[in-house]
Coordinates of C-alpha atoms in Angstrom, one line a residue:
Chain A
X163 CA 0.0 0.0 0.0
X164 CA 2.9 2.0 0.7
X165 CA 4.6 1.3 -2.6
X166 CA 1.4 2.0 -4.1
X167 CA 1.4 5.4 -2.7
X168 CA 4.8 6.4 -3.1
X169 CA 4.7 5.8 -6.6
X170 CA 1.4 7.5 -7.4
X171 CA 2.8 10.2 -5.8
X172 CA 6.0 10.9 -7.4
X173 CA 3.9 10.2 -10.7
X174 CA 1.2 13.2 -9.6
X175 CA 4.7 15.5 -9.2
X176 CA 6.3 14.7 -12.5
X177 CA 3.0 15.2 -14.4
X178 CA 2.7 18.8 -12.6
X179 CA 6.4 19.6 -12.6
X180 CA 6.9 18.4 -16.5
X181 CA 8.3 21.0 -18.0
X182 CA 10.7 21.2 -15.2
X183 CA 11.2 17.5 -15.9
X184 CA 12.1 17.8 -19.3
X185 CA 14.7 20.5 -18.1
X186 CA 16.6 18.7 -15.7
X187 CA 16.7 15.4 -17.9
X188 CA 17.9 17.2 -21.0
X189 CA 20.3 19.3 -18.9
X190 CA 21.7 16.0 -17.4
X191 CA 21.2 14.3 -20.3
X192 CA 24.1 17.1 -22.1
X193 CA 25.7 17.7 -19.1
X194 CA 27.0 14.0 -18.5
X195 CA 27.5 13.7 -22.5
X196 CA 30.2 16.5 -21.6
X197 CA 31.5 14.0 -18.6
X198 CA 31.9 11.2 -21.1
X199 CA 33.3 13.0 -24.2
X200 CA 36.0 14.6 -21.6
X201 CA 36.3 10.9 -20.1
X202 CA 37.0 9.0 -23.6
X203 CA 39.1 11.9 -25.1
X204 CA 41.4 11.5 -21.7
X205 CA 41.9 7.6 -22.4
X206 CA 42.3 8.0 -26.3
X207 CA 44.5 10.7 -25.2
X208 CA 46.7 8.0 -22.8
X209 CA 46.7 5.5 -25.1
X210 CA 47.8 7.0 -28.1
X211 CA 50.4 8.5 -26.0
X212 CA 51.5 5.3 -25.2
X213 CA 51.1 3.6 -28.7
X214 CA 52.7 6.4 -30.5
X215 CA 55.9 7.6 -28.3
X216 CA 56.5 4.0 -27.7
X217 CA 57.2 4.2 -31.9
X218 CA 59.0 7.3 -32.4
X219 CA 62.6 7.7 -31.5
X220 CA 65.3 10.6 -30.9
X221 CA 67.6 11.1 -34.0
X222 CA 70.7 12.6 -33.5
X223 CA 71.7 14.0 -36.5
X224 CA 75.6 14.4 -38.0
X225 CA 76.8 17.5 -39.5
X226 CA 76.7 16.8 -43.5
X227 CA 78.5 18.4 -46.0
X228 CA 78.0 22.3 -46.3
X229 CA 76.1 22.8 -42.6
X230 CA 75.7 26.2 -41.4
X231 CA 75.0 25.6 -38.3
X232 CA 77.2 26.6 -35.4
X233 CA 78.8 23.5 -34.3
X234 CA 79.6 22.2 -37.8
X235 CA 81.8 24.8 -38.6
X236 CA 84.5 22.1 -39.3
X237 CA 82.1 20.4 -42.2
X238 CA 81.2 16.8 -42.2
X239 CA 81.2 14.9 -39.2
X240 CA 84.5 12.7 -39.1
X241 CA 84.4 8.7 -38.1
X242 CA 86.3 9.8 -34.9
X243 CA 83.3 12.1 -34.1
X244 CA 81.0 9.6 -34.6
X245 CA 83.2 7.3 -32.8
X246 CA 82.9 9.8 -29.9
X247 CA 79.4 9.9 -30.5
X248 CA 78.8 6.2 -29.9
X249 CA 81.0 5.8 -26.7
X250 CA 78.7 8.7 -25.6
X251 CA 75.9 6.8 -25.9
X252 CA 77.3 3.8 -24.0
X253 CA 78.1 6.0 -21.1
X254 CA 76.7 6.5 -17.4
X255 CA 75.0 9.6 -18.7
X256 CA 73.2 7.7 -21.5
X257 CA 73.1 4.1 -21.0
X258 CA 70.3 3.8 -18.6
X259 CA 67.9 6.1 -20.6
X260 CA 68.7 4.4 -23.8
X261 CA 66.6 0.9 -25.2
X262 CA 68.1 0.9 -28.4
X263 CA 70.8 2.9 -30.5
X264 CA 71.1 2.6 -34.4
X265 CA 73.5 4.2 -36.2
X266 CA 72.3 5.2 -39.7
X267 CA 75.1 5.9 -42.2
X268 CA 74.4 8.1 -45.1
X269 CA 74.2 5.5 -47.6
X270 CA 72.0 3.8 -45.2
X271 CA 70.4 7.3 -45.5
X272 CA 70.3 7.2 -49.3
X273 CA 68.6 3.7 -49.3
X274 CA 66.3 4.4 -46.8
X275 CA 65.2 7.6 -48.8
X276 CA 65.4 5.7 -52.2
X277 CA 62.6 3.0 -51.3
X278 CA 60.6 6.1 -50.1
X279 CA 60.6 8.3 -52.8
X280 CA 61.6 5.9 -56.3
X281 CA 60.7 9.2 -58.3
X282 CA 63.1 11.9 -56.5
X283 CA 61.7 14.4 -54.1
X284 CA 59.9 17.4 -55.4
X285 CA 61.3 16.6 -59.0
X286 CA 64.8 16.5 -58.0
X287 CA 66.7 13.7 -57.7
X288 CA 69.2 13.6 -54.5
X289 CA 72.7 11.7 -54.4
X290 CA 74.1 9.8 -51.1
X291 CA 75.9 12.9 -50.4
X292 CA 73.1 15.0 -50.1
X293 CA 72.1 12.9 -46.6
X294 CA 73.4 13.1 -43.6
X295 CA 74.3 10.2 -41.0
X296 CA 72.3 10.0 -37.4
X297 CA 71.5 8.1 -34.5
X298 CA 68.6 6.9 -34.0
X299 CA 68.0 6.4 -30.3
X300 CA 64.9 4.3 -28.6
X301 CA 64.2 5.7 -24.9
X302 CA 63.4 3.8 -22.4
X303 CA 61.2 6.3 -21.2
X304 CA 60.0 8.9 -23.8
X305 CA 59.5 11.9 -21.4
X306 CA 63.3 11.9 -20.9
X307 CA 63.9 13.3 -23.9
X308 CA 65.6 16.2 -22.6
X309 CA 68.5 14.9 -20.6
X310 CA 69.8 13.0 -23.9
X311 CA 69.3 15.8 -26.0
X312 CA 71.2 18.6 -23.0
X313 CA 74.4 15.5 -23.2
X314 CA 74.1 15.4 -27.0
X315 CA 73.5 19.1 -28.1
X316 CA 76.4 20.9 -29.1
X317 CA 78.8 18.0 -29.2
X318 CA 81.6 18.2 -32.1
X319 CA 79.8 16.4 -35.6
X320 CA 76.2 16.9 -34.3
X321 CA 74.0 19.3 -36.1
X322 CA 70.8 19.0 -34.3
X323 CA 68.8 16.5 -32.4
X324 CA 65.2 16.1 -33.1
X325 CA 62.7 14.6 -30.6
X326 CA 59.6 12.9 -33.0
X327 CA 57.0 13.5 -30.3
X328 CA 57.5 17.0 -30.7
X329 CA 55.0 16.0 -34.1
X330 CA 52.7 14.8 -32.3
X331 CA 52.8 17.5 -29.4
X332 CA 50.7 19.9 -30.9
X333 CA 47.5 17.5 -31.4
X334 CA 47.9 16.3 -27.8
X335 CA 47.7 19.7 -26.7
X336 CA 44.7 20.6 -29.0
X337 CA 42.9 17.2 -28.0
X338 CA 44.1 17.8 -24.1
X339 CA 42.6 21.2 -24.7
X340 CA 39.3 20.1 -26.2
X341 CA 39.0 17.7 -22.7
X342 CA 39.3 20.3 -20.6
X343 CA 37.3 22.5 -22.1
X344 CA 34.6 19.3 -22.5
X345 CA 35.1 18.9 -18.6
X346 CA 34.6 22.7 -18.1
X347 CA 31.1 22.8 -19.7
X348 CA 30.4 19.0 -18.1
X349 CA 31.0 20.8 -14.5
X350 CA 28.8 23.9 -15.5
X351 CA 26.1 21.7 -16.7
X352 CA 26.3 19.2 -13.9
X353 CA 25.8 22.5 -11.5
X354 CA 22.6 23.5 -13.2
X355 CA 21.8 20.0 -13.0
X356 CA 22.0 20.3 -9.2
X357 CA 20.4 23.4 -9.0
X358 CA 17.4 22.5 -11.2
X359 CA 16.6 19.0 -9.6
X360 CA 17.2 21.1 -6.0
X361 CA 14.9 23.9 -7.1
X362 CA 12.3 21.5 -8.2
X363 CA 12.3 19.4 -4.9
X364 CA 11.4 22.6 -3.3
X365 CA 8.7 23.3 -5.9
X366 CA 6.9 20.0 -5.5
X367 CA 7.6 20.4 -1.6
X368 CA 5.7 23.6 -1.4
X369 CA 3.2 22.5 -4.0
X370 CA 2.2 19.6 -1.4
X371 CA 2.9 21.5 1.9
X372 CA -0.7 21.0 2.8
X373 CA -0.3 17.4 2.1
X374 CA 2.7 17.0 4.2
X375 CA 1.3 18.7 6.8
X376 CA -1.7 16.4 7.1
X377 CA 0.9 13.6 6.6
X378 CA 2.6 15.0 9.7
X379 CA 0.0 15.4 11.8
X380 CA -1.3 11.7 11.3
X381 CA 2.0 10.6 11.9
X382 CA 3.2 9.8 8.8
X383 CA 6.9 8.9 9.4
X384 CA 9.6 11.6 8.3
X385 CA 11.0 9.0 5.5
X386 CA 7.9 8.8 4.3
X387 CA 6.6 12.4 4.1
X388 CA 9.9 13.0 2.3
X389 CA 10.5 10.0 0.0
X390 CA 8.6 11.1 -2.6
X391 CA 10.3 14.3 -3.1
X392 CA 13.3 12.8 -2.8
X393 CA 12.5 9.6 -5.2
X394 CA 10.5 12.6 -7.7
X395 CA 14.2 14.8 -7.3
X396 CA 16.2 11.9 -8.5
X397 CA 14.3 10.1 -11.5
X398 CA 14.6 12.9 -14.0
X399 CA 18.7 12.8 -13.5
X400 CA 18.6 8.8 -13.6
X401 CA 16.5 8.8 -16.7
X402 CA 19.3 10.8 -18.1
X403 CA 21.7 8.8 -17.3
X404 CA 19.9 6.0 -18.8
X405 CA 19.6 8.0 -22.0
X406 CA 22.9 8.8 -21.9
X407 CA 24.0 5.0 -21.6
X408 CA 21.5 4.1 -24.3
X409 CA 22.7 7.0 -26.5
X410 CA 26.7 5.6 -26.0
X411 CA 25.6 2.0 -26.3
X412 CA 27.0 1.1 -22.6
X413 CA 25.4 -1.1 -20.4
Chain B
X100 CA -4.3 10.7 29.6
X101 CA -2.5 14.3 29.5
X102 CA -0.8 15.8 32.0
X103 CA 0.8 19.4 32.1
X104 CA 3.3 19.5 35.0
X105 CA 4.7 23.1 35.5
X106 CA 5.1 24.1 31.7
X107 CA 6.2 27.1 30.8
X108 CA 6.2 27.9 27.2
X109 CA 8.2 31.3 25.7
X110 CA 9.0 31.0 22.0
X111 CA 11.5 34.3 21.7
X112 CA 13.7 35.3 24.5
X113 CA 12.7 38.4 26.6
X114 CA 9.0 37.8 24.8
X115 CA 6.6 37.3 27.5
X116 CA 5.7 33.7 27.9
X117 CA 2.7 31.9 25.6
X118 CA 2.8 29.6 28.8
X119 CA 3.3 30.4 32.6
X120 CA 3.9 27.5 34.7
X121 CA 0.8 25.8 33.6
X122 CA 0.1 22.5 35.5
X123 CA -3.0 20.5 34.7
X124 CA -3.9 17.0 34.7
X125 CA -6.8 15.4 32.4
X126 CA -8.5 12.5 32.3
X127 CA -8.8 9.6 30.1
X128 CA -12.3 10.2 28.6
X129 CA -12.8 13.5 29.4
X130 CA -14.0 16.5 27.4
X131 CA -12.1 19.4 28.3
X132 CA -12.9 22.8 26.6
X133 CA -9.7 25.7 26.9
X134 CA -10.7 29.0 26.1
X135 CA -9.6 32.3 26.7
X136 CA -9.0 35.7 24.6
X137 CA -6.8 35.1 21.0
X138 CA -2.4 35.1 22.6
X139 CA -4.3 33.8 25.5
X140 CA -2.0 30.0 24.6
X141 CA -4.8 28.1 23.7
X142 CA -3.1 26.9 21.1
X143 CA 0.3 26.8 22.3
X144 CA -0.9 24.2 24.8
X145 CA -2.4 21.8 22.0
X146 CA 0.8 22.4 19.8
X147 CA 2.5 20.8 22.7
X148 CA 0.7 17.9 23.3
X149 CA 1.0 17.4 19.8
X150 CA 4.9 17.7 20.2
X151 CA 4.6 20.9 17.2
X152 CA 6.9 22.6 20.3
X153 CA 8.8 21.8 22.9
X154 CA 8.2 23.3 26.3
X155 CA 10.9 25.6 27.6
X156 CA 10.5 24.3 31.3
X157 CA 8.2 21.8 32.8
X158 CA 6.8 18.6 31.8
X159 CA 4.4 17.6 29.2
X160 CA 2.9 13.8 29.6
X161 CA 0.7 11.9 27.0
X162 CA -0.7 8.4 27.7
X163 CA 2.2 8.4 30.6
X164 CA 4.8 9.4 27.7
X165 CA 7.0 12.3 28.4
X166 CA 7.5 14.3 25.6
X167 CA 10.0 16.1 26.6
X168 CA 12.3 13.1 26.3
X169 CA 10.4 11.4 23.3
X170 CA 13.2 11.5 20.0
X171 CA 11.7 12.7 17.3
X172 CA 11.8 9.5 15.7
X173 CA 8.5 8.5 18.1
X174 CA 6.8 12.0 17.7
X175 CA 5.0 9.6 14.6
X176 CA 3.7 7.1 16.8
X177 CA 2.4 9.5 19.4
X178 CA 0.6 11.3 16.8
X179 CA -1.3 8.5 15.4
X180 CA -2.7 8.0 19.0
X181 CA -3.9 11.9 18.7
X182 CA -6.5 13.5 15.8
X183 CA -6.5 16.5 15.3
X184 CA -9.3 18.7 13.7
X185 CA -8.7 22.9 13.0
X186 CA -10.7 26.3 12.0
X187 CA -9.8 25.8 8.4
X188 CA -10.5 22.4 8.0
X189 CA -7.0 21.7 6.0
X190 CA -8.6 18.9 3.4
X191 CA -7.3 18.3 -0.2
X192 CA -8.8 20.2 -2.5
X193 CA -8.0 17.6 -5.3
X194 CA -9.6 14.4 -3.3
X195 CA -13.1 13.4 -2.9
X196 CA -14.4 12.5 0.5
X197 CA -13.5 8.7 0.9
X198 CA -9.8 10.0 -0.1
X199 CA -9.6 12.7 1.9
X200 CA -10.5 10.3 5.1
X201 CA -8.5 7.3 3.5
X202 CA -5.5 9.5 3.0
X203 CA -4.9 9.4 6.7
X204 CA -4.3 5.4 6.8
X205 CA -2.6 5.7 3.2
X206 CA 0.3 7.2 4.7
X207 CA 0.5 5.0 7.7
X208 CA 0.8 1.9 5.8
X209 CA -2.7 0.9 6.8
X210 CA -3.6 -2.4 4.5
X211 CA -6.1 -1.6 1.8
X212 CA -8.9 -3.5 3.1
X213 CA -8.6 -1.9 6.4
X214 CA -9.0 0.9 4.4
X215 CA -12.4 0.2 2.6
X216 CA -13.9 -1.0 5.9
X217 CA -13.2 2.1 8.2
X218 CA -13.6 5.0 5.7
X219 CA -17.1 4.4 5.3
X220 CA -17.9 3.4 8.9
X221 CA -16.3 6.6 9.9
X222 CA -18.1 8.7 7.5
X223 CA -21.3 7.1 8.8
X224 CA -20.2 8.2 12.4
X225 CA -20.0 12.3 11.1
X226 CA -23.1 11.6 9.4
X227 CA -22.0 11.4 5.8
X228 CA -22.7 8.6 4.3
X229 CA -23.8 8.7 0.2
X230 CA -21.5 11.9 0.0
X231 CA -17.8 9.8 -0.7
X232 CA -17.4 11.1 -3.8
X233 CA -17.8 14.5 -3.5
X234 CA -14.9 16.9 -3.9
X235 CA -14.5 19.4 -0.8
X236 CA -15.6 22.5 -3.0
X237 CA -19.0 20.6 -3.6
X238 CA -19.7 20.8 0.4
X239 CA -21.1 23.1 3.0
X240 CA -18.5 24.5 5.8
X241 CA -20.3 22.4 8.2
X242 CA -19.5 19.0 6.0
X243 CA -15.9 20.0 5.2
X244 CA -15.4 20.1 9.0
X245 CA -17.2 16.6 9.9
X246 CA -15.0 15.1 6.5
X247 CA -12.3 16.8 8.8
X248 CA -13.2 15.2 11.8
X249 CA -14.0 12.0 9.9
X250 CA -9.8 12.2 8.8
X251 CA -9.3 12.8 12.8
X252 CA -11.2 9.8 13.9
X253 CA -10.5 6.9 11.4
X254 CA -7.3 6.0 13.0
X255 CA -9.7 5.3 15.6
X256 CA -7.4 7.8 18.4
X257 CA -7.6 7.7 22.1
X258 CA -7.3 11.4 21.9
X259 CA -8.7 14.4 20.0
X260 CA -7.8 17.8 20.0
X261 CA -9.8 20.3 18.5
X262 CA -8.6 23.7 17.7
X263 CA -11.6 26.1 16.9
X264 CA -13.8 23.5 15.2
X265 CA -16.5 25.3 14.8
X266 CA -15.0 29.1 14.0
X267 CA -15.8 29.3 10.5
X268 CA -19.3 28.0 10.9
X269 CA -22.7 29.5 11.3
X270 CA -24.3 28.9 14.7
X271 CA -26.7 26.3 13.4
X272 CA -24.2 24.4 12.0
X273 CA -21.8 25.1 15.0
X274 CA -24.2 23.1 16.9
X275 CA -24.0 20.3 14.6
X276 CA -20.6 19.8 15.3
X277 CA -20.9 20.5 19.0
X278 CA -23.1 17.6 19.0
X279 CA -20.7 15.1 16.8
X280 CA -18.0 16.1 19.1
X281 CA -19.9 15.3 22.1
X282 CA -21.3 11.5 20.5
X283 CA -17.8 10.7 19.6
X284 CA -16.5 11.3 23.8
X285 CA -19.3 9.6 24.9
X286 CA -17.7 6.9 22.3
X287 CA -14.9 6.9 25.3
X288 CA -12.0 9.6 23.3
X289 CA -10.5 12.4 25.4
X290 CA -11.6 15.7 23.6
X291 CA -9.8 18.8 24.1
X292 CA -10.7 21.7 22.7
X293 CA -9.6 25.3 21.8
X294 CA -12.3 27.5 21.2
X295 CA -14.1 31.0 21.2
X296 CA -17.7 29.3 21.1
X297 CA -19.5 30.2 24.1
X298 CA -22.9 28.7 22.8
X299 CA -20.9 25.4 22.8
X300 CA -19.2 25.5 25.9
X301 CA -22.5 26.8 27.4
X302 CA -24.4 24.2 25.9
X303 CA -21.8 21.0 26.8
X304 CA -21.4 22.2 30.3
X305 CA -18.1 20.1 30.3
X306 CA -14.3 20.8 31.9
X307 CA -13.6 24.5 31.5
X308 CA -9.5 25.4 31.6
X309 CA -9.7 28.9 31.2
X310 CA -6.1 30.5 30.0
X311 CA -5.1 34.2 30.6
X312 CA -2.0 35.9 28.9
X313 CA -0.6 32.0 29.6
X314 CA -1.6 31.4 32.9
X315 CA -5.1 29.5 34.3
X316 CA -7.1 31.3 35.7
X317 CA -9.9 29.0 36.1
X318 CA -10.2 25.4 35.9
X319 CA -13.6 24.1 36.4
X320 CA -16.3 21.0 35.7
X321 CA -19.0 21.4 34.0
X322 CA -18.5 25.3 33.3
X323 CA -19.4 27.7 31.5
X324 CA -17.6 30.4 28.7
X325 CA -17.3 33.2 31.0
X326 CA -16.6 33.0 34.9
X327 CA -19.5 35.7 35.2
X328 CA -22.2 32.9 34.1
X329 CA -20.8 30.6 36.7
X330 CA -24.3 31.4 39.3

């Protein structure tokens, strides 16, 4: 009987709060699409993190002929350089950062450069010295990009090193941005979410205070003069949710 | 049945009190009318049998319950031992008669077929029978307050406290109610009640408690509205 009259009750409220209904499960409804979107960006985010730096590499490249940059003033990079280079690598400094080092000679270069463009580059066709030698490194742990790049920089026979996330930085930063910025709205939502289901608790309450007050006086327990206010407050937010899990094909 | 033991009532500090050290004692099965002039406490001192307010000092004891250290978790069960019946009759607009009454066990958890058999013996009681369907708005004053009553009694309580029953009501149908009142103590409830009716107290000769600016002033059986009558 109880039952019975809890759920005719929050049925009378919905019907005569409706519109407010509508409100507050549309407002959830976007508001927790917000939560989601900034949810699965965030993983995709982490995971192609951890799929793509775990492919890309540091290259260290060798001064080729011609350089104009500062610390290949005394042209190509000789064998002793490199030789240099390589104990580098090997050293205290290095060694622990590095996975994997791969020297790649200029005619390695050449090859390399031949299988990907058969046809020349731009309609012009490049020769083995046009290439430059490098190392390419494997981190053990991408982020510590820097401290190889601080030992390598500026050594005799190195032109420049090049970290490949730095490619992919700027579409992390716009995806981490577009997160945020999902999470932002999510919270402003989610607040008039709160403040519409509140505010229409209060409206049904005062639409019934007669009722409760009768209720009270009979001696209706507090739990039940309450629990259909409370059980009215929360079904537009869970129907929401249930759109929203519909909508995203969860469970 | 209900028991005032020194009760003193003051709802703001520095205010002058609503209650002064009030201390009476009444009966199970008695009809007890408490009048005085309007901030006299009448109602202050059904509010607190009703455990609506707590008493700043004193005792206030209900079927050998003292309120004063009842949780308000219990203040439920005590009322469902008390009805309670006012001026403005307070029904549902939206609910017909039999609902209106049946609301009363509704909320209480009362079993549906309890349900169906008390509503209508009730409504026979107040004497309205063939009128369950009715909406409020389609009654007299005089009906709205015997559907009122009707809400009061159908819990069947050992108690019922009346707070100007009939001061909305014509003097005719004052009488009416007078009279229900009266059948349903003779039915054995304690009935206590506000009011500013003098035809009904004069009429009942029953318990006068007679309250002045919080204090009683008189307290006598089978009395009449004003002391002056009293010859």
């Amino acid at each position: 009987m109880r039952f019975q009259y809890v759920l005719s009750e929050i049925g009378q409220g919905l019907r005569r709060n409706v519109t407010m209904v509508v409100a507050v499960v549309l407002v959830t409804f976007v508001s927790l699409t917000f939560v989601g979107a900034a949810a699965l960006l965030q993983m995709q985010i982490g995971k192609l993190q951890d799929d793509w730096y775990g492919k890309v590499e540091v290259s260290v490249f060798l001064c080729p002929q011609g350089s104009t940059e500062a610390g290949c003033s005394s042209g190509e990079a000789t064998q002793q350089q490199i030789d240099a280079l390589s104990a580098l690598m090997k050293s205290p400094d290095v060694a622990p950062l590095v996975e994997k080092v791969q020297f790649e000679s200029k005619a390695e270069a050449f090859k390399e450069f031949q299988a990907r463009y058969p046809d020349g580059y731009n309609g012009t066709q490049l020769t083995q010295d046009d290439m430059q030698a490098s190392f390419r490194i494997k981190l053990k742990d991408p982020s510590r990009y820097q401290v190889v790049a601080d030992v390598v920089t500026g050594r005799p026979g190195v032109e420049y090193v090049q970290d490949e996330r730095r490619i992919f930085d700027s579409l992390f930063l716009a995806l981490n941005r577009a997160s945020y910025l999902s999470a932002g709205l999510a919270a402003v939502m989610l607040l008039a979410a709160v403040l519409l289901t509140t505010t229409t608790i209060r409206l049904s309450a005062m639409s019934r205070r007669r009722e409760t007050g009768i209720m009270r006086l009979v001696g209706a327990s507090n739990w039940f003069v309450h629990l259909p206010f409370m059980l009215e407050g929360r079904s537009p937010p869970c129907w929401a949710r249930a759109s929203r899990s519909a909508a995203c094909g969860w469970r | 049945m209900i028991r005032f033991d020194d009760v003193t009532k003051v709802y703001a500090r520095g205010a002058r009190p609503a209650l002064d050290r009030v201390s009476v004692d009444i009966e199970r099965g008695e009809f007890v009318f408490i009048v005085g002039a309007s901030g006299s406490g009448k109602s202050t001192f059904l509010h607190l049998i009703l455990r609506e307010e707590r008493p700043t000092g004193g005792r206030v004891y209900v079927a050998g319950r003292d309120l004063s250290r009842l949780s308000s978790w219990k203040v439920p069960q005590l009322r469902r031992g008390i009805g309670v019946v006012f001026q403005d009759f307070r029904l549902l607009p939206n609910k017909t008669v039999f609902d209106n009454v049946a609301f009363a066990l509704q909320v209480i958890g009362e079993q549906r077929h309890t349900i169906r058999l008390r509503v209508p013996e009730v409504l026979e009681l107040v004497g309205l029978d063939g009128k369950e369907k009715r909406l409020p708005e389609e009654l007299s004053g005089g009906e709205q307050q015997r559907v009122a009553i009707a809400r009061a009694m159908v819990n069947r309580p050992p108690i019922l406290l009346a707070d100007e029953p009939t001061g909305n009501l014509d003097p005719t149908t004052s009488l009416g109610i007078t009279r229900l009142l009266d059948r349903i103590h003779r039915n054995g409830t304690t009935v206590v009640m506000a009011t500013h009716d003098d035809e009904m107290v004069d009429e009942l000769r029953k318990r006068v408690i007679e309250l002045k600016t919080g204090e009683v002033v008189r307290d006598e059986s089978r009395g009449a509205y004003g002391s002056e009558r009293i010859a």
